[in-house]
mmCIF file of C-alpha atoms in Angstrom:
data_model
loop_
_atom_site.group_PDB
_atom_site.id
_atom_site.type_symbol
_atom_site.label_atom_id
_atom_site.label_comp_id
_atom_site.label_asym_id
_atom_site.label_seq_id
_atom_site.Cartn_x
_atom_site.Cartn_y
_atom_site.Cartn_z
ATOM 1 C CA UNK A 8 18.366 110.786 -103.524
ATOM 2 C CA UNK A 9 20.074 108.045 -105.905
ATOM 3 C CA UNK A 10 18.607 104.924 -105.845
ATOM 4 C CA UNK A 11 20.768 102.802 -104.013
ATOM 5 C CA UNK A 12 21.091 105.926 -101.435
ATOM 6 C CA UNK A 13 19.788 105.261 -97.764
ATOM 7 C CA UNK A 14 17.826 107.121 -95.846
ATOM 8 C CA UNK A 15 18.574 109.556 -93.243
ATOM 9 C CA UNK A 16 19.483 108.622 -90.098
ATOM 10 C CA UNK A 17 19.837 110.945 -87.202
ATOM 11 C CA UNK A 18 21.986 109.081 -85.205
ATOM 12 C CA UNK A 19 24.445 107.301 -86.866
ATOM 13 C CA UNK A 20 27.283 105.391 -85.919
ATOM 14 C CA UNK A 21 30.379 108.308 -86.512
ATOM 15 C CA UNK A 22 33.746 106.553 -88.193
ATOM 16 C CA UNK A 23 36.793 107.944 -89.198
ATOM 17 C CA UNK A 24 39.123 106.602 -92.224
ATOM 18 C CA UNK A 25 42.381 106.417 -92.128
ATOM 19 C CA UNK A 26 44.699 105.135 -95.144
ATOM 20 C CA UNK A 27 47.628 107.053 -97.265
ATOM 21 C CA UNK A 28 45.837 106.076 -100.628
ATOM 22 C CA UNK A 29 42.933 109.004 -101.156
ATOM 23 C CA UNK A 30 41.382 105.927 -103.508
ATOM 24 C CA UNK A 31 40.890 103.666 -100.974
ATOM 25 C CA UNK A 32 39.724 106.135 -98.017
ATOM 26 C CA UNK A 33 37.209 106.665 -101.119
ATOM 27 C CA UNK A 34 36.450 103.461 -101.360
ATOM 28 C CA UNK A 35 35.949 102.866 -98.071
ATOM 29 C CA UNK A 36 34.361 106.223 -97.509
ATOM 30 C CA UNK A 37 31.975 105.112 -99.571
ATOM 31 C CA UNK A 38 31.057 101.324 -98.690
ATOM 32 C CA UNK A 39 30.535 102.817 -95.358
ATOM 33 C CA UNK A 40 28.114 105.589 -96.105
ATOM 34 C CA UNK A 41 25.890 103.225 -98.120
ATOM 35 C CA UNK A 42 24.543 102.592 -94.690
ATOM 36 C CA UNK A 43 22.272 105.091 -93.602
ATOM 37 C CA UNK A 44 23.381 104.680 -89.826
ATOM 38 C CA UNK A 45 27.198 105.305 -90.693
ATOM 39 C CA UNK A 46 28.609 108.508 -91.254
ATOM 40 C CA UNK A 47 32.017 108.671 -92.388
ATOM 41 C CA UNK A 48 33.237 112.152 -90.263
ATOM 42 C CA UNK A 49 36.976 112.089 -90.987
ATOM 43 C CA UNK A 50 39.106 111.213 -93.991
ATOM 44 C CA UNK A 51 42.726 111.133 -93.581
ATOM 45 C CA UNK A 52 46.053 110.299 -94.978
ATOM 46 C CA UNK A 53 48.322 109.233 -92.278
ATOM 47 C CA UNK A 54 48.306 108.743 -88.386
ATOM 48 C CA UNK A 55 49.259 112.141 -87.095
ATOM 49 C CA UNK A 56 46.242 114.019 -89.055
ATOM 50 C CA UNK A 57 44.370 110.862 -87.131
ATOM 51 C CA UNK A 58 45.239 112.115 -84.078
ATOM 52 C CA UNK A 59 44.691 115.807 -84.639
ATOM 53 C CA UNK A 60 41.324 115.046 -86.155
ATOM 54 C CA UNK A 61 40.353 112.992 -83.487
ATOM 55 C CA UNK A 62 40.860 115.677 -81.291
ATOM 56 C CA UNK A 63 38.253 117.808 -82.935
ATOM 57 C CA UNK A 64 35.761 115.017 -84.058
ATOM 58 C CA UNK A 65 33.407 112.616 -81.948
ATOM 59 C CA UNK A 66 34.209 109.726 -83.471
ATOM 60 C CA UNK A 67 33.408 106.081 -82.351
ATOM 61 C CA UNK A 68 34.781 103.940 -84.249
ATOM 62 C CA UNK A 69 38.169 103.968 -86.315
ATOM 63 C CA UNK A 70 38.995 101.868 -89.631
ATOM 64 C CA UNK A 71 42.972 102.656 -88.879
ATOM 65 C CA UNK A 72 46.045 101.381 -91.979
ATOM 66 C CA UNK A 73 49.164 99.982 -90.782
ATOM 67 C CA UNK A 74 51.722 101.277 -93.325
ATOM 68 C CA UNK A 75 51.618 105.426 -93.527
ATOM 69 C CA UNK A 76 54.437 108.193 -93.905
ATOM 70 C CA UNK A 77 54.840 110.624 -91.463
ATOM 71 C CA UNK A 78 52.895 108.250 -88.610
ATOM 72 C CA UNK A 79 52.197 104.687 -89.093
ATOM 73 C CA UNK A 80 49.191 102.781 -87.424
ATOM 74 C CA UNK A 81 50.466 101.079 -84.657
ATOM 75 C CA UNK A 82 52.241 104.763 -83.587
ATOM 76 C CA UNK A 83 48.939 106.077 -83.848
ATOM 77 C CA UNK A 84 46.924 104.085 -81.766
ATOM 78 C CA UNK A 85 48.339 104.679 -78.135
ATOM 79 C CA UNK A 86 48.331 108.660 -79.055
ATOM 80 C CA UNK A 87 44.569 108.155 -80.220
ATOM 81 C CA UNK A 88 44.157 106.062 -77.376
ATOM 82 C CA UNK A 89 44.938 108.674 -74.708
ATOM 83 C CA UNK A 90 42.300 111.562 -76.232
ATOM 84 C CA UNK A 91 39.999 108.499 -75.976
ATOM 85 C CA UNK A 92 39.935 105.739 -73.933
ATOM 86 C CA UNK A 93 37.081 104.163 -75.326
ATOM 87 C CA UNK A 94 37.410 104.955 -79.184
ATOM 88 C CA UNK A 95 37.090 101.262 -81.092
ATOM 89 C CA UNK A 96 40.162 100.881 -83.465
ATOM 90 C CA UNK A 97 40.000 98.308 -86.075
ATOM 91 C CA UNK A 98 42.479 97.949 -88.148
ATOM 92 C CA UNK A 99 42.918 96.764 -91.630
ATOM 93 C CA UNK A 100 46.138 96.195 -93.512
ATOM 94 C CA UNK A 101 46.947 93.589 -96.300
ATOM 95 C CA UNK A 102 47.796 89.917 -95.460
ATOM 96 C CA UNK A 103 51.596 89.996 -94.867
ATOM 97 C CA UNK A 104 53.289 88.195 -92.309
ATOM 98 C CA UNK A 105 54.591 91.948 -91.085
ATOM 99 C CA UNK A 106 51.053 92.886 -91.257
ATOM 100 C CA UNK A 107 49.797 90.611 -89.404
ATOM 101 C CA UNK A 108 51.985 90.455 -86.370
ATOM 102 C CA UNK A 109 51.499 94.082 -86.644
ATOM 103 C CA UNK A 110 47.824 94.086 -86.390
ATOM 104 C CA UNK A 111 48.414 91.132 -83.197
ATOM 105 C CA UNK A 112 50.804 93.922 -81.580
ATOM 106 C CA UNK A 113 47.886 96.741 -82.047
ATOM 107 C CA UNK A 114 45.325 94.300 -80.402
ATOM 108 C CA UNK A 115 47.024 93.769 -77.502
ATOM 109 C CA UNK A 116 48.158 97.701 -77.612
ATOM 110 C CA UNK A 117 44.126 98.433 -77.171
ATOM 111 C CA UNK A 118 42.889 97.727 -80.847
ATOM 112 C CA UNK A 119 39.596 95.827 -80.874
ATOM 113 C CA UNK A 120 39.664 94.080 -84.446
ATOM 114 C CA UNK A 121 41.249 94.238 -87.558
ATOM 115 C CA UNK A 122 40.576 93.380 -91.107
ATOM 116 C CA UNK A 123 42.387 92.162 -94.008
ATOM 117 C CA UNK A 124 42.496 94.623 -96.795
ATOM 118 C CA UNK A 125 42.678 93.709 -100.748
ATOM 119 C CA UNK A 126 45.914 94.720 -101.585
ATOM 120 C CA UNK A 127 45.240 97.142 -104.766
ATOM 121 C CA UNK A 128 42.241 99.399 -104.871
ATOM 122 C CA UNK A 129 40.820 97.255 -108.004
ATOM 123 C CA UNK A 130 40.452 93.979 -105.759
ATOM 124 C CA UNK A 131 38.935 96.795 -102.747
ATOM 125 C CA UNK A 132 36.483 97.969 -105.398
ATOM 126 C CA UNK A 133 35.317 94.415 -106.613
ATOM 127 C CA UNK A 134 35.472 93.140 -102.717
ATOM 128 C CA UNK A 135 32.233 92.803 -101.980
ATOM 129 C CA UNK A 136 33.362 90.005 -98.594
ATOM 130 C CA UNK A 137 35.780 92.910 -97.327
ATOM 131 C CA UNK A 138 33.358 95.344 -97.802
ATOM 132 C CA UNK A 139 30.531 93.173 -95.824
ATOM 133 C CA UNK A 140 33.298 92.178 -93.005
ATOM 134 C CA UNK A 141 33.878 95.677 -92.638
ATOM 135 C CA UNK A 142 30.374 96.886 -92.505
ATOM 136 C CA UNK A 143 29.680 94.185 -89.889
ATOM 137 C CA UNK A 144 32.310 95.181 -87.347
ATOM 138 C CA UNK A 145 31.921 98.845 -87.553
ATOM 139 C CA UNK A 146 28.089 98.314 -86.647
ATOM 140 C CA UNK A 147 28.914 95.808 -83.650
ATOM 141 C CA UNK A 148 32.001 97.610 -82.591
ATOM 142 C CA UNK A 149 30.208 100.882 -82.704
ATOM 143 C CA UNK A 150 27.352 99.437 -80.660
ATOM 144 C CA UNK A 151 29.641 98.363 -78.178
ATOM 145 C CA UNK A 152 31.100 101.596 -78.117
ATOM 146 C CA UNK A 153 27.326 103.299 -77.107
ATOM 147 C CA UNK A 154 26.487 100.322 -74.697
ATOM 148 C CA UNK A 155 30.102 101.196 -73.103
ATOM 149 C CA UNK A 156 28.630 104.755 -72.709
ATOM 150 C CA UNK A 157 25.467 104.419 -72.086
ATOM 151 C CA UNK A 158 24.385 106.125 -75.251
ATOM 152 C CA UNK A 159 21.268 105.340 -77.597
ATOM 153 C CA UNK A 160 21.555 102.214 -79.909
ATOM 154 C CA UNK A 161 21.427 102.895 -83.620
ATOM 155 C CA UNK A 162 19.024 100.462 -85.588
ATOM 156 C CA UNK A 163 21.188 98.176 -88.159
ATOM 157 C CA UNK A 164 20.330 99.030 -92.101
ATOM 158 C CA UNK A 165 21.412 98.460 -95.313
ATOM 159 C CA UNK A 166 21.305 100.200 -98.780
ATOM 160 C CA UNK A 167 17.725 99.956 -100.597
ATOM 161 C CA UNK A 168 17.815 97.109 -103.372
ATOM 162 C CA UNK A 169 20.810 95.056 -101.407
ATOM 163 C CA UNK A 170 19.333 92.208 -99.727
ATOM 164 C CA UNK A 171 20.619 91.124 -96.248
ATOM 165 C CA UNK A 172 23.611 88.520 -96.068
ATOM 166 C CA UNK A 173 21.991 86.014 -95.081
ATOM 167 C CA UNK A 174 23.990 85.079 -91.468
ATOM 168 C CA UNK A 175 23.282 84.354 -87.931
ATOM 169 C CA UNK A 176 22.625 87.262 -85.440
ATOM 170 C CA UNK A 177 25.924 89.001 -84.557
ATOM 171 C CA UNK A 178 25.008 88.988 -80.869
ATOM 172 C CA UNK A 179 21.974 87.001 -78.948
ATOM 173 C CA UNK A 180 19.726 89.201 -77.615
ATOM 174 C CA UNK A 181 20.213 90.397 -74.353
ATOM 175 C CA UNK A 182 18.756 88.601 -71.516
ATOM 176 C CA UNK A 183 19.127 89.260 -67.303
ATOM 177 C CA UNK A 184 19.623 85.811 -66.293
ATOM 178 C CA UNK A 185 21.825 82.664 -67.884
ATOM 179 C CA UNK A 186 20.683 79.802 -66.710
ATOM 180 C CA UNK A 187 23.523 77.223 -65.661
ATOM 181 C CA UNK A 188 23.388 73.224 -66.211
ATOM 182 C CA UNK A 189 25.152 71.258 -63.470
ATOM 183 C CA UNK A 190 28.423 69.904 -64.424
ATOM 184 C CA UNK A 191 28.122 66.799 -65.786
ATOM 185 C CA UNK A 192 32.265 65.680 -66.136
ATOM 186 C CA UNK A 193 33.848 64.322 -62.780
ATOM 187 C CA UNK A 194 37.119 63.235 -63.836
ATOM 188 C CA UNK A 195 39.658 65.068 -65.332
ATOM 189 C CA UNK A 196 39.516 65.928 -68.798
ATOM 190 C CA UNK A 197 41.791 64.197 -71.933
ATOM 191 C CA UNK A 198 41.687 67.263 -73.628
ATOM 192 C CA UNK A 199 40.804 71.396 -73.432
ATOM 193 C CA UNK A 200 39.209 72.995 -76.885
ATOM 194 C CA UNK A 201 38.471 76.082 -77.270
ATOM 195 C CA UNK A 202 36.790 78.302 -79.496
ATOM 196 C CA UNK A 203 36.860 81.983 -79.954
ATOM 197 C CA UNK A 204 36.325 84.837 -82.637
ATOM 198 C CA UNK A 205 36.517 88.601 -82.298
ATOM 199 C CA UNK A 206 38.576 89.381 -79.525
ATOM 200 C CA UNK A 207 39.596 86.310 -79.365
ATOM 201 C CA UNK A 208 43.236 86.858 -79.453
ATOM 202 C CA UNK A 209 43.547 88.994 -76.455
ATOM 203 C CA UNK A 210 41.403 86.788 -74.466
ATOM 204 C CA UNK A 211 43.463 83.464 -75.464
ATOM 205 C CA UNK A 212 46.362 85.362 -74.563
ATOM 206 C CA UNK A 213 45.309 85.628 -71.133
ATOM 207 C CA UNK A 214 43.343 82.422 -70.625
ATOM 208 C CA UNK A 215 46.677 80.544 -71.715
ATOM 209 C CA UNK A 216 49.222 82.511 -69.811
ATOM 210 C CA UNK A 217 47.179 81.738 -66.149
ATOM 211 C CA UNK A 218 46.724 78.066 -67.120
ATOM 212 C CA UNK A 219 50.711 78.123 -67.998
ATOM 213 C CA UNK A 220 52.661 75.237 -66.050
ATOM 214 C CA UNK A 221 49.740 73.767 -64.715
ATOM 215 C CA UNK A 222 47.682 71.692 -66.961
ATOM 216 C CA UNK A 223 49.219 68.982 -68.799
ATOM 217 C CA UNK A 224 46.023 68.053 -71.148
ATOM 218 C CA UNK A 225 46.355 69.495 -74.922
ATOM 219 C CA UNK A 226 44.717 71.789 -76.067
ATOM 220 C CA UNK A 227 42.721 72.866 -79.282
ATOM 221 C CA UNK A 228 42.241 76.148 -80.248
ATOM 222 C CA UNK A 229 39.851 77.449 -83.460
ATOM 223 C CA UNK A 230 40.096 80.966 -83.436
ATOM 224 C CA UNK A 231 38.718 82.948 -86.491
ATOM 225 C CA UNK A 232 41.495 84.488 -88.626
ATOM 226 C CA UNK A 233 43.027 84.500 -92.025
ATOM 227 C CA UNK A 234 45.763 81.808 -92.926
ATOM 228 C CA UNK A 235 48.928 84.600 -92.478
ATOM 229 C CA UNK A 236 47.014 85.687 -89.170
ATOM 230 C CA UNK A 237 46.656 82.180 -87.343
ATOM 231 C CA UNK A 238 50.200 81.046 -88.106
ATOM 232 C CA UNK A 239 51.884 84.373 -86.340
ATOM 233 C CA UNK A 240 49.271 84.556 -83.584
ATOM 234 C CA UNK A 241 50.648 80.730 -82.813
ATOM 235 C CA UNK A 242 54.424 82.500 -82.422
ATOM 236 C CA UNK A 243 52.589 85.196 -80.481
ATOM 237 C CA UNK A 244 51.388 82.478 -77.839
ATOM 238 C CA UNK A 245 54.255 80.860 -77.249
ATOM 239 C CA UNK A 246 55.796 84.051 -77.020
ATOM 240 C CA UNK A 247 53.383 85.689 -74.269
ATOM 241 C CA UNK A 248 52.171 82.801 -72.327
ATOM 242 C CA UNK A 249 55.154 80.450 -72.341
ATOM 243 C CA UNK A 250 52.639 77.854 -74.013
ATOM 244 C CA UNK A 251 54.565 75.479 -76.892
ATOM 245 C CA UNK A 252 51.848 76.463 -79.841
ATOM 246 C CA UNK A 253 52.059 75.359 -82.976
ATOM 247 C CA UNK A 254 49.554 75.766 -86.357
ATOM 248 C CA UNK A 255 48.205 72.879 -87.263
ATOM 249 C CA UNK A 256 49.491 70.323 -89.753
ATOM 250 C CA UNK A 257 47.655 67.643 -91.167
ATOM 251 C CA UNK A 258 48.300 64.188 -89.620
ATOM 252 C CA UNK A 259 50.213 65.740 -86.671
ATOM 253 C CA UNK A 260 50.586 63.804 -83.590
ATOM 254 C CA UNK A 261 48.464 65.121 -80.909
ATOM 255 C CA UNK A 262 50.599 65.335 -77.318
ATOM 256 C CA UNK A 263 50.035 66.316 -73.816
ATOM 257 C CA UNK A 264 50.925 69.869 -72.308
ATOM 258 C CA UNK A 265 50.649 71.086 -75.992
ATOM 259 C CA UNK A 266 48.614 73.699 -77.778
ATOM 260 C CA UNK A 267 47.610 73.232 -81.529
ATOM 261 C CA UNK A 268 45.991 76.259 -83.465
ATOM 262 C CA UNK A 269 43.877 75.643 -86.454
ATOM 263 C CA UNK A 270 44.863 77.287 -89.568
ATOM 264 C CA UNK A 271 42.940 79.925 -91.339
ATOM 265 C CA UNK A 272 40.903 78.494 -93.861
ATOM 266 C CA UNK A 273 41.400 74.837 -92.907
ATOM 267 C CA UNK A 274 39.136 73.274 -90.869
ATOM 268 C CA UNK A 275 40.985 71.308 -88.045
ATOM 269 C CA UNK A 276 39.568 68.137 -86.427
ATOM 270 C CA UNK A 277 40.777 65.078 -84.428
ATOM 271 C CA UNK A 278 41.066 61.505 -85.468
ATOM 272 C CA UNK A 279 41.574 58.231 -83.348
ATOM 273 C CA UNK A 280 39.851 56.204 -80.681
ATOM 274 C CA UNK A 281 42.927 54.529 -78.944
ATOM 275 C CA UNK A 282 45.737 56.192 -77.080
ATOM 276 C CA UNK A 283 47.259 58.117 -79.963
ATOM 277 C CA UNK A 284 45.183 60.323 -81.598
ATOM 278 C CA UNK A 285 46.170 62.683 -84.739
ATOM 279 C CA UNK A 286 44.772 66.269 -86.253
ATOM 280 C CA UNK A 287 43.484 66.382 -89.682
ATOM 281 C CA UNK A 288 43.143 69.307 -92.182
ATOM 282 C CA UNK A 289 40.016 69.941 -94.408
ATOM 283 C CA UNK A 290 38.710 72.408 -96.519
ATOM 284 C CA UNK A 291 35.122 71.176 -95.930
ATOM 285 C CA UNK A 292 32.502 74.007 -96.941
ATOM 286 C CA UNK A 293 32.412 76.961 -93.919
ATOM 287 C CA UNK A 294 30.361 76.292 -91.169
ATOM 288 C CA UNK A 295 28.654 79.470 -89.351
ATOM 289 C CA UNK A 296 30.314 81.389 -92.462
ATOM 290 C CA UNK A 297 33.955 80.070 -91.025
ATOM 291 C CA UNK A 298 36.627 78.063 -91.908
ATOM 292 C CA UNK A 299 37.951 77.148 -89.384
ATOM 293 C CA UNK A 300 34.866 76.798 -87.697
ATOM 294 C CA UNK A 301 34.489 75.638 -84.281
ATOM 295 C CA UNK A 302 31.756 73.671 -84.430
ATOM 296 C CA UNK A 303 33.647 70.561 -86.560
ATOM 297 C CA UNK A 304 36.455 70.823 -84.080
ATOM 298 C CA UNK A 305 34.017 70.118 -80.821
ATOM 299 C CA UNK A 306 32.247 67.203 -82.611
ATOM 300 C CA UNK A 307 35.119 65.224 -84.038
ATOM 301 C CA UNK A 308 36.777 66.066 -80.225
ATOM 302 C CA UNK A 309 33.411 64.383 -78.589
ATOM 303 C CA UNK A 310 34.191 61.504 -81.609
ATOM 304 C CA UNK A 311 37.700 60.901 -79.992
ATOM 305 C CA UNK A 312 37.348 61.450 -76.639
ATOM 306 C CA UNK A 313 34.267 60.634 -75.690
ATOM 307 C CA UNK A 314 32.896 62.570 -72.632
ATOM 308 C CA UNK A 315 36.256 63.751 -71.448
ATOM 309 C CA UNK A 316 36.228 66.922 -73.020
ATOM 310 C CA UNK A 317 36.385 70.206 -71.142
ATOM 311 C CA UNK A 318 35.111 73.455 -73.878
ATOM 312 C CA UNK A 319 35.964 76.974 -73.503
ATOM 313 C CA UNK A 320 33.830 79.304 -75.911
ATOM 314 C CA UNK A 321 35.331 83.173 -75.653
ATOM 315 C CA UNK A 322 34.077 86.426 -77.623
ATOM 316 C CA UNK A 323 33.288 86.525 -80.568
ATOM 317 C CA UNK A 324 30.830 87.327 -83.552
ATOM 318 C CA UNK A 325 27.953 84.891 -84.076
ATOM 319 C CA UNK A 326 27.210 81.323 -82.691
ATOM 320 C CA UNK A 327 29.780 79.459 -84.011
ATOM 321 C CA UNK A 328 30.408 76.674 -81.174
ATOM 322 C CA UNK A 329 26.879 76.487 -79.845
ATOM 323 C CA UNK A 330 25.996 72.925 -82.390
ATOM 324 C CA UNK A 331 29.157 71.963 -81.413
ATOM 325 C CA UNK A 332 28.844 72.417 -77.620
ATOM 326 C CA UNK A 333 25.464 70.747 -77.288
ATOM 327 C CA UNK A 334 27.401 67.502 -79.178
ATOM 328 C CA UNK A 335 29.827 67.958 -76.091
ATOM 329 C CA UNK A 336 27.171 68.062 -73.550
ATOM 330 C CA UNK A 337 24.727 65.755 -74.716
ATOM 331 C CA UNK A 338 28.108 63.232 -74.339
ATOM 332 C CA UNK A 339 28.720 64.095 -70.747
ATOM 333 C CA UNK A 340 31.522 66.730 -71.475
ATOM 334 C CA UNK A 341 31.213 70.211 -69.736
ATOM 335 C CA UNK A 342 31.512 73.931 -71.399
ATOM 336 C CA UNK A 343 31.762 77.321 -70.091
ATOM 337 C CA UNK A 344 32.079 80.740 -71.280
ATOM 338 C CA UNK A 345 33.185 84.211 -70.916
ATOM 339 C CA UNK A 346 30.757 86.515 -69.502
ATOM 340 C CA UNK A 347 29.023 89.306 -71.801
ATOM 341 C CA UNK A 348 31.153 92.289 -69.444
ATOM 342 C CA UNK A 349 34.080 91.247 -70.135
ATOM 343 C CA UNK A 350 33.591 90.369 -74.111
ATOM 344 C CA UNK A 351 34.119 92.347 -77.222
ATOM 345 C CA UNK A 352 31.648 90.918 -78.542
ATOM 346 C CA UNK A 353 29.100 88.421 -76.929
ATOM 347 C CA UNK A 354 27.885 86.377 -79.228
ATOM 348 C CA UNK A 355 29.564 82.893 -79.563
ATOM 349 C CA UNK A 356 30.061 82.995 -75.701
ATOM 350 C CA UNK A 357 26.272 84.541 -75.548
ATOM 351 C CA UNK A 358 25.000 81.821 -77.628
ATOM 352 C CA UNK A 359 25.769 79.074 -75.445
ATOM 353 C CA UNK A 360 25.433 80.800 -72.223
ATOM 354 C CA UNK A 361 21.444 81.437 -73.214
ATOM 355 C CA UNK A 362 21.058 77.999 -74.911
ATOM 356 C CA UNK A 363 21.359 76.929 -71.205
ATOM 357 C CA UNK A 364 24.578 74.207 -71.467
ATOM 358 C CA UNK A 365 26.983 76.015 -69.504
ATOM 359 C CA UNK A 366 27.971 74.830 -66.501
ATOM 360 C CA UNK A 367 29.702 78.060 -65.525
ATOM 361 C CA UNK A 368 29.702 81.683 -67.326
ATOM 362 C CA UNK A 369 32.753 83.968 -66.011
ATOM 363 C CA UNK A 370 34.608 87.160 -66.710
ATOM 364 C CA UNK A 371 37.750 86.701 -68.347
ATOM 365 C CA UNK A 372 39.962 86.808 -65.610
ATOM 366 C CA UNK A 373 38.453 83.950 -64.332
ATOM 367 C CA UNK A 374 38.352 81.031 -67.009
ATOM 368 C CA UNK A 375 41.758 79.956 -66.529
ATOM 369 C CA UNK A 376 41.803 79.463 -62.601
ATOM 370 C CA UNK A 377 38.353 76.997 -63.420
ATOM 371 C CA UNK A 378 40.056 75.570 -66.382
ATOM 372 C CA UNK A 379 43.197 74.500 -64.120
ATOM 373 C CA UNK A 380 41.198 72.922 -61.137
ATOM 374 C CA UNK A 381 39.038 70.958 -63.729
ATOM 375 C CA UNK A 382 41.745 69.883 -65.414
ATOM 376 C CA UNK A 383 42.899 68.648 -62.134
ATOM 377 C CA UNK A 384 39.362 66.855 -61.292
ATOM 378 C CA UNK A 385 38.829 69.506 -58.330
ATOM 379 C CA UNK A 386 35.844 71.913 -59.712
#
């Protein structure tokens, strides 16, 4: 056994590779398998040999390229879909603007996640963030998988002489009961923020489209995603949920019956105490190991609007949000979150549930019917 090798694990997480370039399914092949509880079990070169290998292989989770010959990604995915239902497809592509609303088409097709790859197998080599990002969402994704079926867990580990990244938990740990705070905002809110991470795109999507046509309060939106990603997920919401969306711009004018996205690697806050009140655009160091973060968003909100703030934290990785939603409480605001069933990942939403300052926890399908009678003063 080589040095950095890691030990044997009998159960491992089982992932196949997909990408045209043999380098980078090496590359990848090999970032993967550094981790004793991953075990790369198919290699291939476009998205038919996907599909025929999946067929043969138990696999649980996929790392899946856009751009192939003979069958590209997003062709792929329904047809790998079908054999099984409850595979996890993430997938990774380079940060284009066709990419990208590529990788927002596969998400709502049934992907879970995707990735943005370095876009020549010198920068995947060197990319030690890519390869860390990637590690990270094949072991939560692939837990989520054996949760889904009831299988045995797999214990997280890393190759021997790496130290850990040094991050907050990808997911609380699980606990039977959440504990729910009365609501403490009477009135109708000024303004709706919300906060979400992986998975977050689907769930916005259907959040926004049920509180479409009535609410009239803007709303803020940090969702982690590259720069490319958050600008074409903003023409994907107006598409899809009749929402006007737009990325943010510094020093924009903040209106009602809006929605403003933040852009990837800006932080986005609010500014002003008096009627009109403005976004602004920082590059402030990450918070939570994001930018945007969520956090600066709910506490310049609280800033601005006082107690007349109504928060929405959906899945995602971490506990981004959960700083930032005790500032909103502790100033008379309310907050609620998606429910661990019905979230890729329940982490942000699971860190605020547990930290006990959520005055309701629901399933998806249910956030935007309670968002539209509080908006109205009626919850």
């Amino acid at each position: 056994m080589s040095l950095n090798a890691a030990p044997k694990n009998e159960n491992p997480i089982r992932v196949m590779v997909v990408d045209d370039s043999a380098v980078v399914r090496g590359l990848i092949t090999r970032m993967l398998e550094a981790h004793a509880d991953i075990k790369v079990v198919s290699s291939v070169g476009n998205g038919k040999m996907a599909v025929d290998s999946l067929a043969r292989n138990e696999v649980e989770v996929v790392v899946l390229d856009i751009e192939m010959p003979v069958m590209d990604g997003l062709t792929a995915l329904p047809k790998m879909l079908e054999i099984d239902k409850d595979i996890r497809v993430i997938m990774a592509s380079t940060l284009t603007s066709r990419n990208a609303d590529i990788s927002l088409k596969a998400l709502q097709a049934g992907a879970v996640d995707y990735i943005p790859k370095p876009s020549s197998s010198r920068e995947l080599s060197g990319g030690q963030d890519f390869g860390t990002e990637l590690i990270e969402k094949v072991h939560i994704h692939g837990e989520a998988r054996r949760k889904a079926k009831g299988a045995p867990s797999v214990s997280v580990s890393r190759p021997r002489g790496i130290a850990p990244r040094p991050a907050a938990p990808l997911q609380p740990k699980p606990v039977k009961e959440v504990k729910l705070r009365p609501r403490s905002l009477k009135e109708r809110p000024d303004i709706i923020a919300i906060g979400s991470s992986t998975g977050g795109a689907q769930a916005l999507f259907n959040v926004l489209k049920g509180m479409h046509g009535k609410v009239r309060q803007p709303i803020v939106i940090t969702q982690h995603m590259p720069a490319t990603f958050t600008k074409i997920l903003a023409e994907h919401i107006n598409r899809m949920t009749g929402w006007p969306c737009q990325e943010a711009s510094d020093g924009m004018l903040i209106q009602p019956g809006q929605v403003y996205l933040a852009p990837g690697d800006f932080h986005m806050t609010v500014e002003g105490s008096g009627p009109q009140k403005i976004l602004k655009l920082n590059q402030n160091p990450p918070e939570n190991f994001c930018r945007p973060a969520v956090d600066p968003m709910l506490r310049s909100v609280v800033a601005s609007y006082g107690r007349k703030v109504l928060t929405v934290i959906l899945t995602g990785m971490g506990s981004d949000g959960l700083k930032g939603g005790q500032v909103v409480v502790e100033n008379g605001g309310d907050l609620i979150a998606q429910d661990e069933a019905t979230s890729v990942v329940w982490g942000m939403p699971g860190a605020v549930a547990q930290a006990g300052i959520c005055s309701a926890v629901l399933p998806l399908d249910d956030i935007s019917s309670y968002v539209v009678k509080a908006a109205s003063g009626g919850v």
